[in-house]
Short mmCIF file of C-alpha atoms in Angstrom, two decimals:
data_model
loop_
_atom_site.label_atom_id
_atom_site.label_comp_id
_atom_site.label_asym_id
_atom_site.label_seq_id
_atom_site.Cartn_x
_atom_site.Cartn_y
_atom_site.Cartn_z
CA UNK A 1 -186.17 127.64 263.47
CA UNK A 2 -185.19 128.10 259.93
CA UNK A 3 -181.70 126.69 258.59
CA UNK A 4 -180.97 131.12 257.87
CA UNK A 5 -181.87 131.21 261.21
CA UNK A 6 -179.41 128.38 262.64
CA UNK A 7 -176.85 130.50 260.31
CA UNK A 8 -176.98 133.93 261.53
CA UNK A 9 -175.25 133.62 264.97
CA UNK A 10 -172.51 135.06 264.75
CA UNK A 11 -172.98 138.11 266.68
CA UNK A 12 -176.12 137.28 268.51
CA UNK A 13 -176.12 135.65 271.81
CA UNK A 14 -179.92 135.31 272.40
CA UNK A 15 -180.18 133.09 268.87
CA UNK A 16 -180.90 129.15 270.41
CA UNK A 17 -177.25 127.61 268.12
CA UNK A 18 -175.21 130.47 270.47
CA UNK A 19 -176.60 129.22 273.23
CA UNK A 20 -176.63 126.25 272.98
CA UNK A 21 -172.41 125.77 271.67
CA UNK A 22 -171.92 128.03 274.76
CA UNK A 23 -173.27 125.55 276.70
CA UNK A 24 -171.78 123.03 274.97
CA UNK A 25 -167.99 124.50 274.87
CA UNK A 26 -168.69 125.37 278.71
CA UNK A 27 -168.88 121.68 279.46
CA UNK A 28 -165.91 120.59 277.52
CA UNK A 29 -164.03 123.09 279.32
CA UNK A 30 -164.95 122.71 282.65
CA UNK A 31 -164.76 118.65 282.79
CA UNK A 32 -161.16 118.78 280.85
CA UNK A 33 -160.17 121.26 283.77
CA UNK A 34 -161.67 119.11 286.30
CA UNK A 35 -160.14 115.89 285.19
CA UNK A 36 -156.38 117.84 285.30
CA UNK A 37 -156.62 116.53 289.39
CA UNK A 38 -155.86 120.12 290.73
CA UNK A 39 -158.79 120.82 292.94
CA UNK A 40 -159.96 117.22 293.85
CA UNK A 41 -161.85 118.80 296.15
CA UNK A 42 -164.35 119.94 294.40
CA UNK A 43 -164.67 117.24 291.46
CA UNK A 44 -167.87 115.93 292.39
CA UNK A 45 -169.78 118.72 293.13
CA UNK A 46 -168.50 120.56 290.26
CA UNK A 47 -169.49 117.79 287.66
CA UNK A 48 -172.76 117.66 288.99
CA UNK A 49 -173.35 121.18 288.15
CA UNK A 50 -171.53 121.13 284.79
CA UNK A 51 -173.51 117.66 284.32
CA UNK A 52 -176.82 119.34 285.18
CA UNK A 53 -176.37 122.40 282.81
CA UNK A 54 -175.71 120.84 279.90
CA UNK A 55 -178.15 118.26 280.28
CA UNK A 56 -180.87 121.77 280.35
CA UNK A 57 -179.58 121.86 276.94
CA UNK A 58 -179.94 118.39 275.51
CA UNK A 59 -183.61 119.31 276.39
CA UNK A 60 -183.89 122.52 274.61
CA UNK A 61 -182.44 120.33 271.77
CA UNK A 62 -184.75 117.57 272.44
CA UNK A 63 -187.83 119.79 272.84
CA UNK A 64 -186.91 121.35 269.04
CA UNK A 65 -188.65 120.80 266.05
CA UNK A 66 -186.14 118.57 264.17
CA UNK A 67 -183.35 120.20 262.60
CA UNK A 68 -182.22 119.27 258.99
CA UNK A 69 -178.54 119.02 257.88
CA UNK A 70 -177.62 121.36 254.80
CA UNK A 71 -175.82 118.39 253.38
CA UNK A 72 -177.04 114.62 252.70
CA UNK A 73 -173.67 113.38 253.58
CA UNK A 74 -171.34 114.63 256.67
CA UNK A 75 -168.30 116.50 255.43
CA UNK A 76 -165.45 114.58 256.46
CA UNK A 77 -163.69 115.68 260.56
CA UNK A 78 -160.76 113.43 259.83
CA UNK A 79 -159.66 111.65 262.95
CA UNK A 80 -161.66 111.87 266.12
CA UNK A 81 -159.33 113.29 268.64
CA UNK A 82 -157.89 111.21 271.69
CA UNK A 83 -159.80 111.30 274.78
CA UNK A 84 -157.63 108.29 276.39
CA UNK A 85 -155.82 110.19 278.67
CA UNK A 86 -159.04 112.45 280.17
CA UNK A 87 -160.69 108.92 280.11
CA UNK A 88 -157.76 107.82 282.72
CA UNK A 89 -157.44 111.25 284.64
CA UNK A 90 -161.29 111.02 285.92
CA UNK A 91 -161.32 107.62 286.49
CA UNK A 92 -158.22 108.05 288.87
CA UNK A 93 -160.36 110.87 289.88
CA UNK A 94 -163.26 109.65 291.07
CA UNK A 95 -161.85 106.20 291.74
CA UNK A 96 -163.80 105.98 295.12
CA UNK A 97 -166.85 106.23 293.20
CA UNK A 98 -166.28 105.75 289.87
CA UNK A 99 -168.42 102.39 289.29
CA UNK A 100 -171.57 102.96 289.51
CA UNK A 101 -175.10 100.60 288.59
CA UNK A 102 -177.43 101.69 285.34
CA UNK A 103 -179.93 100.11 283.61
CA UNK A 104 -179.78 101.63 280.11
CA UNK A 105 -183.62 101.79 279.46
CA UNK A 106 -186.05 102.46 281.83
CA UNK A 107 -189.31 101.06 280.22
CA UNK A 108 -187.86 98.07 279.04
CA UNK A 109 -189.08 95.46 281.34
CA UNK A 110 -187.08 92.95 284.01
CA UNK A 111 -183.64 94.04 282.56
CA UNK A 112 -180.96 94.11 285.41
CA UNK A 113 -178.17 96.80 286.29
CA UNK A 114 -175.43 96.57 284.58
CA UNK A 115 -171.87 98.25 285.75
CA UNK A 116 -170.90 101.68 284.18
CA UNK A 117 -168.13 103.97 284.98
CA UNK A 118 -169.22 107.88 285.35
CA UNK A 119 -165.20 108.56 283.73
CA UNK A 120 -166.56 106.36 280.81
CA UNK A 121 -169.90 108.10 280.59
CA UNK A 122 -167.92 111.85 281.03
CA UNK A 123 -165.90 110.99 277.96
CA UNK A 124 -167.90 109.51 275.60
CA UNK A 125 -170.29 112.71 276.31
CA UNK A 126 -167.58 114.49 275.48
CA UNK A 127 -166.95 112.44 272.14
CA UNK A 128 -170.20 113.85 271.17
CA UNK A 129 -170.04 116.97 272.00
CA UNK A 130 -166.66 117.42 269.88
CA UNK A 131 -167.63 116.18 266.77
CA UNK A 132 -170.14 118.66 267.22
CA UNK A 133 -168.50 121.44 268.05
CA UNK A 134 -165.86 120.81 264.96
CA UNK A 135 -168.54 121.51 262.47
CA UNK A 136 -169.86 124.45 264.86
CA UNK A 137 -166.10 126.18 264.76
CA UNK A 138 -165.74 125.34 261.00
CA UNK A 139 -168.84 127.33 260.21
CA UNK A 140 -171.44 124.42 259.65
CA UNK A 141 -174.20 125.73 262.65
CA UNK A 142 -176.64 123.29 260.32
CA UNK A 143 -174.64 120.63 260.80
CA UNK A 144 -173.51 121.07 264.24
CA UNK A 145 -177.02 121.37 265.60
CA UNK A 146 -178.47 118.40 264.02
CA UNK A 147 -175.19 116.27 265.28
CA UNK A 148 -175.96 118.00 268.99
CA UNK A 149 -180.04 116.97 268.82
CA UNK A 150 -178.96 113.40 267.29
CA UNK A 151 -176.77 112.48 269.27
CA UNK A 152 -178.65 113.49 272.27
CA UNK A 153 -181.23 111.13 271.66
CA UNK A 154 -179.30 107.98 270.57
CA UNK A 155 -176.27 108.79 273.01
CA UNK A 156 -175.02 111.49 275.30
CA UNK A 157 -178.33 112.24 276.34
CA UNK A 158 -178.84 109.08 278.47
CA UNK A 159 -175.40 108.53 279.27
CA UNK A 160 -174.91 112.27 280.55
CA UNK A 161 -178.12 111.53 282.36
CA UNK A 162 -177.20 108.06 283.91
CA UNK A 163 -174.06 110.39 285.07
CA UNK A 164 -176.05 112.78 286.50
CA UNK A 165 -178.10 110.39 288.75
CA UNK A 166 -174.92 109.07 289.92
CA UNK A 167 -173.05 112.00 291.04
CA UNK A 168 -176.38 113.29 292.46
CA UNK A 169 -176.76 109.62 294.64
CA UNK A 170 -173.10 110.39 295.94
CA UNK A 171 -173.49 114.27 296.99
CA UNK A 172 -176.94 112.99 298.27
CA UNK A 173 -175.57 110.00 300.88
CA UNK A 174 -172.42 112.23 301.91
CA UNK A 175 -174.50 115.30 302.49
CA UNK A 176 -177.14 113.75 304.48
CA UNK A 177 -174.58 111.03 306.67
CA UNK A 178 -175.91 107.54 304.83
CA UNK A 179 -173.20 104.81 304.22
CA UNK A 180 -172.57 103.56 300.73
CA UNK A 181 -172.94 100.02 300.27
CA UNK A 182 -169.15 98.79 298.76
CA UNK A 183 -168.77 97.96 295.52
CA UNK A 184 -166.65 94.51 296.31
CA UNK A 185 -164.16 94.14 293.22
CA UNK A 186 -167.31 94.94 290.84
CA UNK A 187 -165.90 95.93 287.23
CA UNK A 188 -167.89 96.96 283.90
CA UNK A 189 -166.78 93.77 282.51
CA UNK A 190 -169.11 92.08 284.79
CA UNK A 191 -172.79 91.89 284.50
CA UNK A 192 -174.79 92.76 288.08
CA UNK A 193 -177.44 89.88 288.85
CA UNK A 194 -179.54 90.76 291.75
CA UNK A 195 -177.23 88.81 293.98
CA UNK A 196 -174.18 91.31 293.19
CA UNK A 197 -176.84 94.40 293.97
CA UNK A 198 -176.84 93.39 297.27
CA UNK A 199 -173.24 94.33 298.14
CA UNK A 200 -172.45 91.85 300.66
CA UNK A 201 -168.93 93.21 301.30
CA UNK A 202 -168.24 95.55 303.64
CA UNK A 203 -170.06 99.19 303.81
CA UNK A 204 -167.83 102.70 303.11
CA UNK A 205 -169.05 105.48 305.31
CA UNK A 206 -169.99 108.79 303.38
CA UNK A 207 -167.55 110.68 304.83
CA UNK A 208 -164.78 108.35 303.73
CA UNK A 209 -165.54 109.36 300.26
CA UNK A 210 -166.46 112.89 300.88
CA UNK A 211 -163.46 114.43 302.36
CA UNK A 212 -161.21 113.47 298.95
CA UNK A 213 -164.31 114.35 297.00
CA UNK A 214 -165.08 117.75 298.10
CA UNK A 215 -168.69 116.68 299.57
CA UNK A 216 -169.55 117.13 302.74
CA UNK A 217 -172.39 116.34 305.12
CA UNK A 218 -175.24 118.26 305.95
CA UNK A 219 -174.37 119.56 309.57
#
């Protein structure tokens, strides 16, 4: 797609920039609604989905040819807005379930898990996808789109997927009745040795976590 291309989308929802800052400004909706407590609910499942979605579009991005800024240097955003307070609302959340284990790249060898936090992962996502969409509103489609496909690939591509796998493990032992091993006072300031991947504490049933979380099991 040609940079005139990337430009001309104003009115046009079928050009690949509309659709994919819809996409984009869907997400950062929906999770900021999400993390406001009101329908706990439904928080899991709903993230999953809104997880899922937008990761369709990292790979659209990640599929494209490369796309080429109009300038050599970013025009200056100013301050990166505060996302301390969303950061706090999800993790309160999704306490239950909040710490999960990732290993941050799959092909390189005999690395161990280390603890992440899906509230961490949700905002700095959404970090991302800002800056993007600042350049997007301020009529620099360009610029927006290559900050969307770079960032993909050296960020919120992996952590939105590491996300996605954990949300999907949760919904997956709740909906078909299989305990969750108990994460035993296990914090992202720790690092996971196979001894700590064991879980030797205690084990929290499915549906403990599912009722607050808006999963249930498969009947």
């Amino acid at each position: 797609m040609s940079d005139a291309t990337l430009h001309a989308t104003s009115q046009n929802p079928d050009d690949f920039a509309v659709q994919i800052a819809d996409q984009v400004g869907s997400f950062l909706v929906a999770v900021t609604e999400v993390a406001k407590g009101d329908e706990p609910d439904s928080a899991v499942p709903f993230l999953l989905l809104e997880v899922s979605q937008l990761l369709l579009a990292g790979g659209r991005l990640g599929a494209h040819e490369d796309i080429v800024p109009d300038e050599r240097y970013e025009p200056d955003l100013g301050p990166e807005p505060d996302v301390d307070d969303l950061r706090e609302n999800l993790a309160r959340l999704l306490e239950p379930i909040d710490v999960y284990s990732e290993v941050f790249d799959p092909y390189e060898p005999r690395k161990a898990p280390v603890p992440a936090r899906i509230s961490d992962d949700l905002t700095d996502v959404i970090t991302d996808l800002r800056h993007g969409m600042a350049h997007y509103r301020a009529g620099r489609t360009t610029e927006a789109m290559w900050w969307w496909q770079f960032s993909y690939f050296s960020n919120w591509g992996s952590t939105a997927s590491a996300a996605l796998r954990a949300l999907q493990s949760v919904v997956a032992h709740v909906r078909l009745n299989q305990p969750l091993a108990e994460l035993d006072g296990l914090d992202t300031d720790q690092s996971m040795g196979d001894e700590t991947l064991e879980f030797e504490a205690g084990r929290v049933m499915a549906e403990e976590i599912g009722t607050p979380l808006g999963v249930r099991p498969v009947k």
